[in-house]
Amino acid sequence: MYKVKVFVTLRESVLDPQGTAVKNALATHGYEGIQDVRIGKYMELTLDESVKDIDAAVKEMCERLLANTVIEDYRYEVEEVVAQ
C-alpha cells in the first residue's frame, strides 16, 4: 500500500488574495516580519498494490482533477506503507 501526499499551490505569477488577507490578519494580530503568505491545498491518497505505475497514476490524477494546471502547480511525495 502507498500513501501519496499531494501539495497544490498557486503559481507564483498568480495573485493570491486569500494569502494576502491572511498576511494582513497576521500583521493585525501583531506578527511582524512576514513577507508573503501563499495558500494551497494538501491531500493524502492511499493507493493499493494494484496501481502499477504510481507516478503516472498520480500525475494523471493531479493534471485531470486535483490541480488546475493553468494557475496551479503541484508536487507529491510517495511513501510505502508497510502492513502491520
Tab-separated table of C-alpha atoms in Angstrom:
chain	number	residue	atom	x	y	z
A	1	MET	CA	0.000	0.000	0.000
A	2	TYR	CA	1.186	3.541	-0.717
A	3	LYS	CA	0.396	6.888	0.887
A	4	VAL	CA	0.705	9.809	-1.522
A	5	LYS	CA	0.863	13.361	-0.170
A	6	VAL	CA	-0.182	15.918	-2.790
A	7	PHE	CA	0.582	19.634	-2.396
A	8	VAL	CA	-1.163	22.098	-4.733
A	9	THR	CA	-0.231	25.796	-4.769
A	10	LEU	CA	-0.994	28.769	-6.944
A	11	ARG	CA	1.714	29.557	-9.486
A	12	GLU	CA	3.988	32.416	-8.479
A	13	SER	CA	2.599	34.514	-11.343
A	14	VAL	CA	-0.968	34.220	-9.980
A	15	LEU	CA	-2.197	36.659	-7.349
A	16	ASP	CA	-3.268	35.053	-4.080
A	17	PRO	CA	-5.938	37.270	-2.468
A	18	GLN	CA	-6.569	34.722	0.277
A	19	GLY	CA	-2.865	34.692	1.127
A	20	THR	CA	-2.850	38.500	1.199
A	21	ALA	CA	-5.825	38.514	3.581
A	22	VAL	CA	-4.070	36.060	5.914
A	23	LYS	CA	-0.855	38.106	5.785
A	24	ASN	CA	-2.791	41.261	6.718
A	25	ALA	CA	-4.642	39.459	9.524
A	26	LEU	CA	-1.342	38.193	10.947
A	27	ALA	CA	0.041	41.744	10.904
A	28	THR	CA	-3.121	42.983	12.635
A	29	HIS	CA	-2.509	40.417	15.368
A	30	GLY	CA	0.996	41.731	15.936
A	31	TYR	CA	3.059	39.200	13.963
A	32	GLU	CA	5.948	41.005	12.297
A	33	GLY	CA	8.383	40.169	9.533
A	34	ILE	CA	6.011	38.133	7.367
A	35	GLN	CA	6.954	38.862	3.769
A	36	ASP	CA	4.361	36.740	1.964
A	37	VAL	CA	1.671	34.135	2.544
A	38	ARG	CA	0.562	31.676	-0.150
A	39	ILE	CA	-2.471	29.460	0.414
A	40	GLY	CA	-2.653	25.974	-1.076
A	41	LYS	CA	-4.275	22.567	-0.779
A	42	TYR	CA	-2.985	19.361	0.798
A	43	MET	CA	-4.404	15.919	0.034
A	44	GLU	CA	-3.498	12.392	1.137
A	45	LEU	CA	-4.274	9.484	-1.154
A	46	THR	CA	-3.933	5.850	-0.175
A	47	LEU	CA	-3.297	3.542	-3.117
A	48	ASP	CA	-3.145	-0.225	-3.045
A	49	GLU	CA	-0.703	-2.501	-4.823
A	50	SER	CA	-2.988	-2.868	-7.853
A	51	VAL	CA	-1.753	0.521	-9.090
A	52	LYS	CA	1.257	-0.491	-11.176
A	53	ASP	CA	2.827	2.873	-12.051
A	54	ILE	CA	2.294	5.125	-9.036
A	55	ASP	CA	3.996	8.170	-10.589
A	56	ALA	CA	1.998	8.011	-13.810
A	57	ALA	CA	-1.271	7.486	-11.931
A	58	VAL	CA	-0.695	10.370	-9.516
A	59	LYS	CA	0.423	12.736	-12.287
A	60	GLU	CA	-2.716	11.898	-14.250
A	61	MET	CA	-4.940	12.445	-11.182
A	62	CYS	CA	-3.305	15.792	-10.469
A	63	GLU	CA	-3.458	17.042	-14.026
A	64	ARG	CA	-7.008	15.878	-14.692
A	65	LEU	CA	-8.713	16.577	-11.360
A	66	LEU	CA	-6.711	17.619	-8.299
A	67	ALA	CA	-4.971	20.715	-9.704
A	68	ASN	CA	-5.932	23.371	-12.212
A	69	THR	CA	-2.624	23.328	-14.076
A	70	VAL	CA	-3.362	26.657	-15.771
A	71	ILE	CA	-2.981	28.509	-12.461
A	72	GLU	CA	-1.666	25.895	-10.007
A	73	ASP	CA	1.496	23.862	-9.546
A	74	TYR	CA	1.590	20.540	-7.756
A	75	ARG	CA	4.124	18.224	-6.204
A	76	TYR	CA	3.740	14.946	-4.417
A	77	GLU	CA	5.553	12.514	-2.162
A	78	VAL	CA	5.058	8.748	-2.237
A	79	GLU	CA	5.537	6.699	0.906
A	80	GLU	CA	5.267	2.948	1.028
A	81	VAL	CA	3.101	1.820	3.924
A	82	VAL	CA	4.078	-1.465	5.498
A	83	ALA	CA	1.099	-3.575	6.579
A	84	GLN	CA	1.129	-4.407	10.268
